Structure formats: structure tokens, C-alpha cells
């Protein structure tokens, strides 16, 4: 337990001193602020453009709080998660590749503890940055549109969070498997592409974890129900457990 | 008791057999020199003892406990200094030692006091810059400090001096000499003068096999002197000496080197008598007459041929 705490502590120190925490914080704060602003001002921008070309007629409905959240989930689900994967791509790959973890292992740190503390620390950083972006988006959305109706608030945000954890679990697994940053990113990117392809099959859709990052805004506006999200949530959670157990098993067998 | 016991261990990488039926033991409180050419399998053997690599066959025991790859139970007895130690560059030396101590399960007080003690031992007290700005020698010294933090019964150093300048090398050897007696040291190298300075036992491996092992005195005694070198003042003296029938039984296979000649003999006493008589009778005055002591270098060259 003490070793776990010590190694988590080291992970936090690393993310502060190598500026990972600040980069993540800045990216997510920006995405959180940008989404309501974009939703609010896109019609005005388009109008200004259209004004120069009188022959073009653009009909845009009045933006709403819903557009703001649509923007938010699309930005976090794409740019945000991309930043997440890039920032954490060296989480396990870097340590194995450079050999810094060897010293720790020869001190008696168990390999499982390495995986668990890395997962916890990355999850904590992702949680904090994600909350930051939610708060910023909430503040701006409330400012522009006032009180607005929302449904399944917790589940909408939680789904994206869990999907983020899944990506972290893939990054860790890829790093353990290939001991290279590129390998880790390639595996994670490859899996996302595969999930996108699976999404073409209508039958597989409800079970596909990628739903958790794509249809959150629909859940927030009650166009989806909890039962639409439940299978994907279960698959996602099961994958996280499986990947973490797999990472420990592969790492235990790994020759360093 | 044997601190480290290696029993019939083999290891291949791909189709390449790196370690082939290696067995040896390191007794307690010795400084054990582990010698071999580059690529002989020294690092591989050490990594197997640390559970970082899995042997294909055979067993290893640390303090009587079997090493199993991937598990780190036996590592609590060991301090390890890798050939090129890699640290977290954003940490300061004290922070790194605290992390190591916490992982090993030392109490905070002990981490603090022993950390300070060790940093003083390796000459890094008062150094508070981040490890990223350390020179190679400084990293090597911090490596020794972290390896000794948990007062290991066995200190494994993988070529601790190979990459250092002469001053850095001397400092590392001095530190190892200081811990001698408190902990058993296994130290791999191909710098033979380092071995003669601090080791009391050696094992030489070549192509993954043990080719020589024992205490340095034993080995030197076993490979008793067989060379007698005579150096002359002029080529004429050398020719007269070599042409003398008295020394003819010994000149076969003799190695000439400038004005000197080294005779290889079986019976040193008889050969010495014959040479001295020849020199006296011929009134040849040599510059030097020397019985060649076997050096670690000559042993090493002989067994790794």
C-alpha cells in the first residue's frame, strides 16, 4: 500500500514537473469554454460571411443550450480524448523503453503496483481536467442561455469519463505490450478505428463503447434513455478490467 | 553461506545461446569480480538473478530463496546498480532516494538519516539540482547510493566503472571498497586492474560458460609462474645467450621482444639455475632477470582464447 502511494505520488510529481498536468488542464479548460462560445457565435459568424455574398441564403436556427452541449461533447470526444492519449502515451512505454522502471522493480516494487498506480494517477488527472472543462462549459452555457432543461446529467458526463478511462487502459496495455510510445498510440488509435467500423453495424451499436463518447448530448436532452447506454457502459467497464488484468499479466511475463 | 547460487543456468535470445549451463556461487562477504568480454553474458546473468529475465533452464538462489522471473521477493536482499542507471530526470537526488526508500518499506526517519549518510558517502551531499543535469559519474554515484539504501545483503553492480574517466573510476572503486565487509558485492567488469584492486574472488565467463573461478590467490597459485624474462644490454649479448647449449632446452618457443626474451619453462628452479650459470660463464650481464608472476590479464587472455 505504501509502495502504491509512493509510486502514485511520483506519477503526480512527474505530471507537474513535465508540464503534463498543465497541458491537459489548459486544453480541457479551453475546450470547456470554447464549446458554448462556438455554439453562441457560429450563427453570427456565418451571417457576417453571408452578408458579403448576398446571393447566398443561410438559414440557421437560433442557437440553444443544447447546441452548446452538442459542441462540448463533440470537442471533448475528439480533441480532448486525442490530447489525453497523446499526453499519456509515454505512461508505461516511456518507463520500460528508457529503463527507469527497472530500478524501481529491483527495489521490490511489484509489477502490478506499477500498473495500478499509473492507471490511478492518469485517471485522477483525467478526472480533474474533465471536471474543469465541465465547470467552464456549465458557467458559459448558463450565462448565455440561463437555466435550461437537462436530463441524465450524471450519466451523460460519466459515460464520457468512463470512455476516457478505457482509452487510458488501452494506452497502458499498448505501452506494456510494445514498450514504445508509437506502439501504444497505434494500438489505441487502431482500437478507436475498429470501434468506429463496428458502429456501422446497427446491431452492435448499443454495445459499442464509442457510443459513450458520441451520443452524450442526446442523452442529456432525453433523446436517449439510460437503457440505451447500459450495454455500452457494461462492455466498457468489463474491457477496462480485462485490459488492466491483461497489462499486469503481460508485464509479469515481460523480460526487461 | 552462499549469497548467490547459480545452478546450471541457460539462456538464449532467439537462436543465440548466450548462457550455456552456467554454475557458480558467491560466498557471503566477498567482493566477487564477474569477468568476461563484451557480450559474454555478464549482464544477462545479473538480470536473471534480479528476476528481470527468465532463464531457459537451471535455477538461481538468493540467500537460499529461489529467484522467479517477474516476482520481486528475492530483490529485497539485493541492491542493483545497472550499467547505465536511468533515473527520473525531473527529480532531485533526495527525492529519488525517498521514493526508493518508500518502495522498499523503510521508515521515514531511516530514509532521511540513511539517505543523508549515503549521499555523503558518494559525494553528493548538498547537490540539489535535478538529476537531468547530472554527469554520468554523478548518476553512477547516485546509482550506488540508491542500491545501498535498503542495506542489501548483496550488491550487484553491472560494469560500474566502464564508462567513467580515471577519477570517476577511482571514486567508484573507493566507495565499493568502503562497503566491502558490510555487504557482499558482485561486480562485473572487463577492466582487469579494477578487479585486482578490490576483488577477492573472480569468475570468468566466455561464450556463456564458466571458464575460471576461485579466489585470486588460488588462481595465481594454480597458474604458477612459468615465464622467465631476461633483458640484455645489446643484441650481441642476446645472440650469445640464445646460442648457448646450456639454455637450449628452454629456448624452444621462447618469445623475443626487442632485447628481451621470455622463456617458458616447467621447472622454474632448474631453469633459473641454468640461466644464471650461462650468464655467469659467458660473462653476459643482463639488464633484468625476472620471474613472471601470472597477472589477471594473462589468466583472462588464456581462458577466453
XYZ file of C-alpha atoms in Angstrom:
561
model
C 0.000 0.000 0.000
C 2.813 2.368 0.905
C 4.617 1.483 -2.302
C 1.406 2.179 -4.234
C 1.024 5.597 -2.586
C 4.693 6.404 -3.150
C 4.524 5.486 -6.811
C 1.261 7.425 -7.338
C 2.935 10.378 -5.726
C 5.823 10.018 -8.141
C 3.350 9.971 -11.046
C 1.776 13.242 -9.876
C 5.174 14.841 -9.397
C 6.061 13.720 -12.928
C 2.895 15.190 -14.429
C 3.542 18.518 -12.712
C 7.264 18.747 -13.433
C 6.976 17.617 -17.038
C 4.033 20.041 -17.520
C 1.625 17.243 -18.498
C -0.909 18.384 -15.920
C -0.804 21.986 -17.168
C -1.106 20.998 -20.803
C -4.100 18.798 -20.027
C -5.628 21.451 -17.785
C -5.204 24.169 -20.400
C -6.580 22.029 -23.234
C -9.654 20.972 -21.302
C -10.361 24.400 -19.867
C -10.135 25.825 -23.371
C -12.424 23.151 -24.805
C -14.912 23.737 -21.997
C -15.002 27.476 -22.632
C -14.879 27.240 -26.393
C -17.877 24.973 -26.847
C -20.602 27.370 -25.595
C -18.863 30.290 -27.307
C -18.789 28.480 -30.635
C -22.425 27.452 -30.299
C -23.412 31.011 -29.433
C -21.456 32.835 -32.109
C -21.386 30.447 -35.076
C -24.660 31.902 -36.483
C -23.310 35.438 -36.139
C -20.061 34.470 -37.850
C -21.911 32.738 -40.685
C -24.200 35.737 -41.088
C -21.233 38.041 -41.391
C -19.776 35.787 -44.081
C -23.114 35.521 -45.852
C -23.535 39.301 -45.754
C -20.613 39.645 -48.157
C -22.257 37.238 -50.556
C -25.895 38.418 -50.931
C -26.772 35.585 -53.313
C -26.207 33.042 -50.509
C -29.020 32.393 -48.121
C -28.194 30.581 -44.942
C -30.966 29.632 -42.622
C -29.723 28.907 -39.144
C -31.987 28.191 -36.231
C -31.460 30.273 -33.117
C -28.691 28.509 -31.089
C -29.710 26.882 -27.833
C -28.099 25.382 -24.731
C -28.463 22.041 -26.461
C -26.093 23.204 -29.239
C -23.629 24.220 -26.584
C -23.596 20.712 -25.061
C -23.507 19.142 -28.517
C -20.371 21.170 -29.197
C -18.956 20.299 -25.802
C -19.266 16.549 -26.173
C -18.017 16.616 -29.720
C -14.965 18.684 -28.749
C -14.116 16.614 -25.671
C -14.852 13.373 -27.508
C -12.435 14.258 -30.315
C -9.821 16.893 -29.430
C -9.963 16.234 -25.695
C -9.513 12.495 -25.923
C -6.805 12.928 -28.551
C -4.917 15.187 -26.127
C -5.493 12.631 -23.372
C -3.991 9.801 -25.426
C -1.027 11.865 -26.609
C -0.174 13.203 -23.147
C -0.330 9.745 -21.565
C 1.192 7.826 -24.479
C 4.500 7.505 -22.634
C 2.923 6.418 -19.378
C 4.229 2.850 -19.444
C 6.038 2.814 -22.794
C 8.483 5.528 -21.753
C 9.431 3.880 -18.488
C 10.016 0.472 -19.986
C 11.760 1.889 -23.040
C 14.134 4.059 -21.015
C 14.556 1.555 -18.224
C 13.666 3.897 -15.366
C 11.219 1.339 -14.027
C 13.927 -1.331 -13.705
C 15.402 0.421 -10.695
C 12.001 0.515 -9.074
C 11.347 -3.172 -9.733
C 14.719 -4.197 -8.356
C 13.774 -2.295 -5.197
C 10.942 -4.772 -4.709
C 8.091 -2.781 -6.281
C 5.669 -5.333 -7.683
C 4.770 -5.036 -11.324
C 1.063 -4.982 -10.560
C 1.558 -1.942 -8.352
C 3.253 -0.138 -11.237
C 0.187 -0.688 -13.436
C -2.367 0.189 -10.754
C -0.643 3.372 -9.664
C -0.165 4.539 -13.233
C -3.812 3.869 -14.009
C -4.953 5.652 -10.844
C -2.755 8.686 -11.365
C -3.755 9.085 -15.025
C -7.413 8.577 -14.120
C -7.167 11.227 -11.400
C -5.600 13.755 -13.784
C -8.200 13.000 -16.464
C -10.982 13.383 -13.876
C -9.738 16.762 -12.659
C -9.221 18.164 -16.149
C -12.557 16.835 -17.372
C -14.357 18.369 -14.363
C -12.628 21.644 -15.127
C -13.973 21.626 -18.670
C -17.483 20.696 -17.476
C -17.487 23.567 -14.985
C -16.317 26.046 -17.633
C -18.931 24.811 -20.110
C -21.657 24.955 -17.471
C -20.743 28.502 -16.487
C -20.752 29.840 -20.060
C -23.845 27.920 -21.100
C -25.761 29.233 -18.088
C -24.515 32.743 -18.854
C -25.712 32.704 -22.470
C -28.936 30.768 -22.125
C -29.823 30.929 -18.445
C -31.375 27.942 -16.723
C -32.038 25.160 -19.231
C -33.586 21.761 -19.022
C -31.214 18.801 -18.794
C -31.751 15.081 -18.219
C -29.496 12.286 -17.013
C -26.787 14.828 -16.243
C -24.594 12.451 -14.280
C -24.816 9.595 -16.762
C -24.133 11.857 -19.754
C -20.885 13.086 -18.251
C -19.997 9.798 -16.578
C -20.178 7.900 -19.890
C -17.553 10.136 -21.476
C -15.427 9.808 -18.348
C -15.569 6.016 -18.433
C -14.686 6.047 -22.128
C -11.656 8.198 -21.270
C -10.595 5.609 -18.675
C -10.922 2.914 -21.343
C -8.539 4.839 -23.597
C -6.060 5.183 -20.712
C -6.303 1.423 -20.120
C -5.536 0.850 -23.817
C -2.592 3.259 -23.693
C -1.167 1.381 -20.695
C -1.743 -2.010 -22.281
C -0.175 -0.892 -25.565
C 2.827 0.511 -23.715
C 3.367 -2.717 -21.783
C 2.951 -4.794 -24.912
C 5.230 -2.852 -27.244
C 7.423 -0.811 -24.872
C 7.192 2.031 -27.359
C 5.216 5.280 -27.402
C 4.285 4.789 -31.039
C 3.123 1.245 -30.352
C 0.982 2.475 -27.528
C -0.625 5.218 -29.647
C -1.023 2.920 -32.628
C -2.862 0.319 -30.568
C -5.185 2.906 -29.035
C -5.818 4.624 -32.376
C -6.364 1.275 -34.051
C -8.917 0.264 -31.451
C -10.822 3.545 -31.911
C -10.914 2.971 -35.676
C -12.163 -0.581 -35.141
C -14.898 0.693 -32.810
C -15.914 3.246 -35.448
C -16.142 0.462 -38.030
C -18.184 -1.700 -35.665
C -20.563 1.231 -35.289
C -21.631 0.709 -38.916
C -23.436 -2.464 -37.826
C -26.706 -1.306 -36.261
C -26.967 -4.436 -34.100
C -23.583 -3.894 -32.450
C -24.105 -0.207 -31.809
C -25.642 -0.344 -28.329
C -22.715 -2.470 -27.097
C -20.013 -0.331 -28.644
C -18.127 1.757 -26.066
C -17.616 4.507 -28.635
C -21.329 5.330 -28.152
C -20.317 6.653 -24.737
C -18.394 9.499 -26.348
C -20.735 10.133 -29.280
C -24.298 10.296 -28.088
C -23.971 12.024 -24.726
C -25.755 15.168 -25.892
C -28.719 13.063 -26.977
C -28.873 11.558 -23.509
C -28.693 14.995 -21.949
C -31.747 16.098 -23.939
C -33.645 12.888 -23.209
C -33.472 11.698 -26.841
C -31.750 8.598 -25.470
C -32.603 6.644 -22.349
C -30.424 5.065 -19.688
C -31.182 1.643 -21.093
C -29.714 2.727 -24.457
C -26.403 3.404 -22.724
C -26.366 0.496 -20.263
C -24.912 -2.232 -22.547
C -22.075 0.000 -23.762
C -21.303 1.031 -20.178
C -21.066 -2.591 -19.093
C -18.883 -3.547 -22.079
C -16.648 -0.544 -21.417
C -16.224 -1.355 -17.710
C -15.534 -5.012 -18.493
C -12.914 -4.005 -21.077
C -11.187 -1.732 -18.561
C -10.955 -4.569 -16.033
C -9.800 -7.016 -18.682
C -7.159 -4.661 -20.061
C -5.813 -3.873 -16.607
C -5.620 -7.545 -15.677
C -4.045 -8.212 -19.086
C -1.477 -5.455 -18.569
C -0.444 -6.945 -15.206
C -0.262 -10.461 -16.672
C 1.799 -9.380 -19.688
C 4.072 -7.194 -17.558
C 4.680 -10.077 -15.131
C 5.861 -12.226 -18.042
C 7.816 -9.440 -19.687
C 11.600 -9.756 -19.845
C 13.263 -6.422 -19.203
C 26.504 -19.364 3.352
C 26.289 -18.621 -0.336
C 24.523 -15.330 -1.007
C 24.058 -16.066 -4.690
C 23.993 -19.523 -6.204
C 23.670 -20.117 -9.916
C 22.921 -23.687 -10.919
C 23.237 -24.901 -14.471
C 21.544 -21.829 -15.930
C 20.987 -21.445 -19.674
C 19.524 -18.597 -21.675
C 19.036 -17.994 -25.375
C 17.889 -14.939 -27.255
C 16.322 -16.083 -30.472
C 18.588 -18.873 -31.673
C 21.601 -17.354 -29.985
C 22.715 -19.197 -26.853
C 24.050 -16.511 -24.529
C 24.387 -18.523 -21.309
C 25.155 -22.218 -21.547
C 24.988 -24.319 -18.375
C 26.491 -21.708 -16.074
C 27.057 -22.597 -12.402
C 28.866 -20.712 -9.662
C 28.344 -19.480 -6.120
C 29.161 -16.244 -4.359
C 30.005 -16.718 -0.663
C 28.986 -14.161 1.935
C 31.134 -11.081 2.479
C 33.236 -11.424 -0.599
C 33.855 -8.950 -3.379
C 33.183 -11.057 -6.403
C 34.558 -9.985 -9.757
C 32.473 -11.222 -12.642
C 34.598 -11.072 -15.746
C 34.102 -11.634 -19.401
C 34.424 -9.952 -22.756
C 31.719 -7.720 -24.120
C 28.776 -9.935 -24.965
C 29.979 -12.837 -22.821
C 26.695 -12.877 -20.885
C 27.524 -10.914 -17.727
C 24.565 -8.522 -17.848
C 22.222 -11.351 -18.835
C 23.300 -13.392 -15.810
C 22.814 -10.441 -13.476
C 19.406 -9.629 -14.887
C 18.348 -13.237 -14.385
C 19.457 -13.026 -10.743
C 17.225 -9.954 -10.405
C 14.219 -11.697 -11.929
C 14.194 -9.325 -14.904
C 14.959 -12.087 -17.394
C 13.735 -15.660 -17.315
C 16.345 -18.411 -17.649
C 15.521 -21.165 -20.161
C 16.856 -23.752 -17.772
C 18.505 -24.043 -14.367
C 17.915 -22.263 -11.095
C 19.171 -19.280 -9.176
C 19.066 -18.745 -5.433
C 19.484 -15.526 -3.480
C 20.131 -16.162 0.241
C 18.720 -19.639 -0.288
C 15.448 -18.409 -1.865
C 14.765 -19.318 -5.447
C 14.502 -16.422 -7.893
C 11.397 -16.414 -10.050
C 11.167 -14.073 -13.021
C 8.657 -11.233 -12.735
C 8.343 -11.633 -8.956
C 10.380 -9.405 -6.757
C 10.533 -11.200 -3.394
C 14.204 -12.037 -3.622
C 15.012 -8.491 -4.660
C 14.619 -7.271 -1.091
C 18.057 -8.760 -0.393
C 19.632 -7.050 -3.390
C 20.872 -3.622 -4.312
C 21.355 -3.215 -8.049
C 23.385 -0.736 -9.994
C 22.695 -1.109 -13.746
C 25.450 -0.394 -16.246
C 23.768 2.846 -17.311
C 21.428 3.773 -14.463
C 18.324 5.638 -15.612
C 16.607 7.944 -13.154
C 13.611 10.230 -13.342
C 15.285 13.372 -14.686
C 12.797 15.728 -13.006
C 13.653 14.511 -9.510
C 16.310 15.708 -7.105
C 18.638 13.133 -5.525
C 16.945 13.297 -2.103
C 13.509 12.877 -3.657
C 14.696 9.877 -5.622
C 16.137 8.212 -2.547
C 12.895 8.899 -0.640
C 10.909 7.199 -3.423
C 13.264 4.206 -3.330
C 13.023 4.012 0.453
C 9.240 4.176 0.468
C 9.035 1.416 -2.121
C 11.348 -0.781 -0.084
C 9.286 -0.054 3.031
C 11.814 1.844 5.115
C 10.504 4.218 7.777
C 10.721 7.953 7.115
C 13.344 8.511 9.802
C 15.578 5.803 8.389
C 15.134 7.099 4.841
C 16.191 10.542 5.984
C 19.206 9.512 8.034
C 20.473 6.800 5.724
C 19.775 8.899 2.658
C 21.923 11.699 4.023
C 24.622 9.220 5.051
C 24.740 7.619 1.598
C 24.718 10.919 -0.264
C 27.720 11.880 1.843
C 29.392 8.539 1.105
C 29.048 9.014 -2.646
C 29.960 12.685 -2.503
C 26.586 14.107 -3.487
C 25.714 15.847 -0.212
C 24.378 19.325 -0.839
C 23.706 18.577 -4.510
C 20.155 19.755 -5.015
C 19.814 20.067 -8.754
C 17.564 17.835 -10.788
C 19.035 14.512 -11.895
C 18.504 15.519 -15.526
C 21.511 17.833 -15.175
C 23.809 15.175 -13.702
C 27.001 13.996 -15.383
C 27.458 10.313 -15.994
C 29.759 9.956 -13.000
C 27.244 11.670 -10.733
C 24.496 9.355 -11.966
C 26.728 6.374 -11.291
C 27.341 7.615 -7.741
C 23.650 8.237 -7.134
C 23.153 4.716 -8.513
C 25.371 3.313 -5.770
C 23.541 5.347 -3.119
C 20.146 4.033 -4.210
C 21.491 0.488 -4.422
C 22.768 0.620 -0.834
C 19.701 2.326 0.644
C 17.993 -0.830 1.886
C 21.261 -2.215 3.337
C 21.217 -5.127 0.891
C 22.983 -8.381 1.638
C 24.069 -8.447 -1.970
C 25.120 -5.502 -4.099
C 25.106 -6.218 -7.818
C 26.982 -3.690 -9.948
C 26.983 -4.033 -13.703
C 30.179 -2.528 -15.072
C 30.093 0.386 -12.655
C 33.366 1.864 -13.867
C 33.409 1.168 -17.589
C 32.082 4.495 -18.804
C 33.904 6.733 -16.368
C 37.046 8.825 -16.539
C 40.010 7.739 -14.350
C 38.981 9.979 -11.440
C 35.379 8.842 -11.551
C 36.556 5.245 -11.686
C 38.773 5.651 -8.681
C 35.928 7.247 -6.721
C 33.546 4.397 -7.503
C 36.146 1.781 -6.572
C 36.866 3.620 -3.313
C 33.168 3.571 -2.469
C 32.936 -0.149 -3.234
C 35.972 -0.730 -1.069
C 34.260 1.091 1.788
C 31.152 -1.097 1.667
C 33.262 -4.253 1.492
C 32.658 -6.235 4.683
C 29.173 -4.777 5.225
C 27.687 -6.315 2.133
C 28.633 -8.876 -0.487
C 29.486 -7.260 -3.787
C 29.169 -8.861 -7.202
C 30.651 -6.644 -9.776
C 31.010 -7.255 -13.464
C 33.693 -5.629 -15.487
C 36.212 -6.068 -18.212
C 38.677 -3.660 -16.640
C 41.162 -6.048 -15.101
C 43.058 -3.579 -12.971
C 39.813 -2.799 -11.122
C 39.456 -6.472 -10.317
C 42.931 -6.709 -8.867
C 42.280 -3.630 -6.760
C 39.147 -4.703 -4.941
C 38.047 -8.264 -5.673
C 38.926 -11.282 -3.608
C 37.174 -13.821 -5.821
C 36.571 -13.923 -9.523
C 34.658 -15.900 -12.068
C 35.421 -15.554 -15.747
C 32.816 -16.443 -18.315
C 33.358 -16.790 -22.003
C 30.707 -17.598 -24.586
C 28.205 -18.224 -21.794
C 30.317 -20.790 -19.952
C 32.331 -20.551 -16.775
C 35.981 -20.872 -17.712
C 37.732 -19.867 -14.492
C 36.732 -19.263 -10.899
C 38.233 -19.048 -7.439
C 39.998 -16.619 -5.141
C 42.660 -14.500 -6.739
C 45.439 -16.134 -4.658
C 44.232 -19.600 -5.602
C 44.151 -18.774 -9.255
C 47.557 -17.196 -9.231
C 48.948 -20.197 -7.363
C 47.282 -22.670 -9.669
C 48.667 -20.913 -12.719
C 52.117 -20.823 -11.209
C 54.822 -18.748 -12.754
C 56.110 -20.331 -15.934
C 57.817 -17.406 -17.561
C 61.364 -16.176 -17.065
C 62.298 -12.920 -18.735
C 65.878 -11.873 -19.389
C 66.695 -8.484 -20.848
C 70.081 -7.714 -22.376
C 72.098 -4.569 -22.989
C 72.976 -5.401 -26.612
C 71.849 -7.671 -29.450
C 75.226 -9.405 -29.265
C 74.600 -10.483 -25.678
C 71.185 -11.756 -26.631
C 72.587 -13.819 -29.534
C 75.342 -15.301 -27.404
C 72.862 -16.214 -24.724
C 70.415 -17.793 -27.110
C 73.185 -19.735 -28.847
C 74.475 -21.265 -25.602
C 73.791 -25.017 -25.417
C 73.126 -24.764 -21.650
C 69.880 -22.899 -22.177
C 68.949 -24.735 -25.378
C 66.337 -26.920 -23.574
C 64.472 -23.764 -22.589
C 64.718 -21.585 -25.684
C 62.214 -23.529 -27.692
C 59.096 -21.433 -28.057
C 60.738 -18.503 -26.322
C 59.270 -15.127 -27.161
C 61.784 -12.484 -28.181
C 60.839 -8.906 -27.684
C 63.488 -6.341 -28.642
C 66.445 -7.040 -26.431
C 64.443 -9.212 -24.070
C 63.473 -12.836 -24.215
C 60.832 -14.734 -22.237
C 61.436 -18.416 -21.672
C 58.532 -20.705 -20.911
C 59.612 -23.432 -18.523
C 58.144 -26.231 -16.467
C 60.732 -26.402 -13.696
C 61.401 -22.829 -12.705
C 64.224 -23.628 -10.244
C 66.223 -25.662 -12.742
C 65.681 -23.142 -15.500
C 66.720 -20.240 -13.285
C 69.912 -22.071 -12.280
C 70.760 -22.849 -15.898
C 70.164 -19.270 -16.999
C 72.228 -17.747 -14.203
C 75.087 -20.196 -14.844
C 75.033 -19.413 -18.551
C 75.076 -15.700 -17.902
C 77.942 -16.021 -15.397
C 80.054 -18.324 -17.580
C 79.532 -16.210 -20.674
C 80.093 -13.013 -18.654
C 76.899 -11.664 -20.011
C 75.458 -9.014 -17.744
C 71.696 -8.757 -18.127
C 69.760 -5.576 -17.508
C 66.950 -7.534 -15.955
C 66.105 -11.029 -14.863
C 62.520 -11.516 -13.826
C 60.239 -14.393 -12.902
C 56.901 -13.557 -14.500
C 54.038 -13.588 -11.993
C 50.755 -14.510 -13.638
C 48.509 -11.465 -13.848
C 44.755 -11.445 -14.024
C 45.260 -10.211 -17.535
C 47.343 -13.198 -18.593
C 44.841 -15.564 -16.952
C 41.964 -13.774 -18.621
C 43.592 -13.878 -22.043
C 44.468 -17.516 -21.559
C 40.973 -18.684 -20.616
C 38.982 -16.536 -23.017
C 41.074 -17.511 -26.018
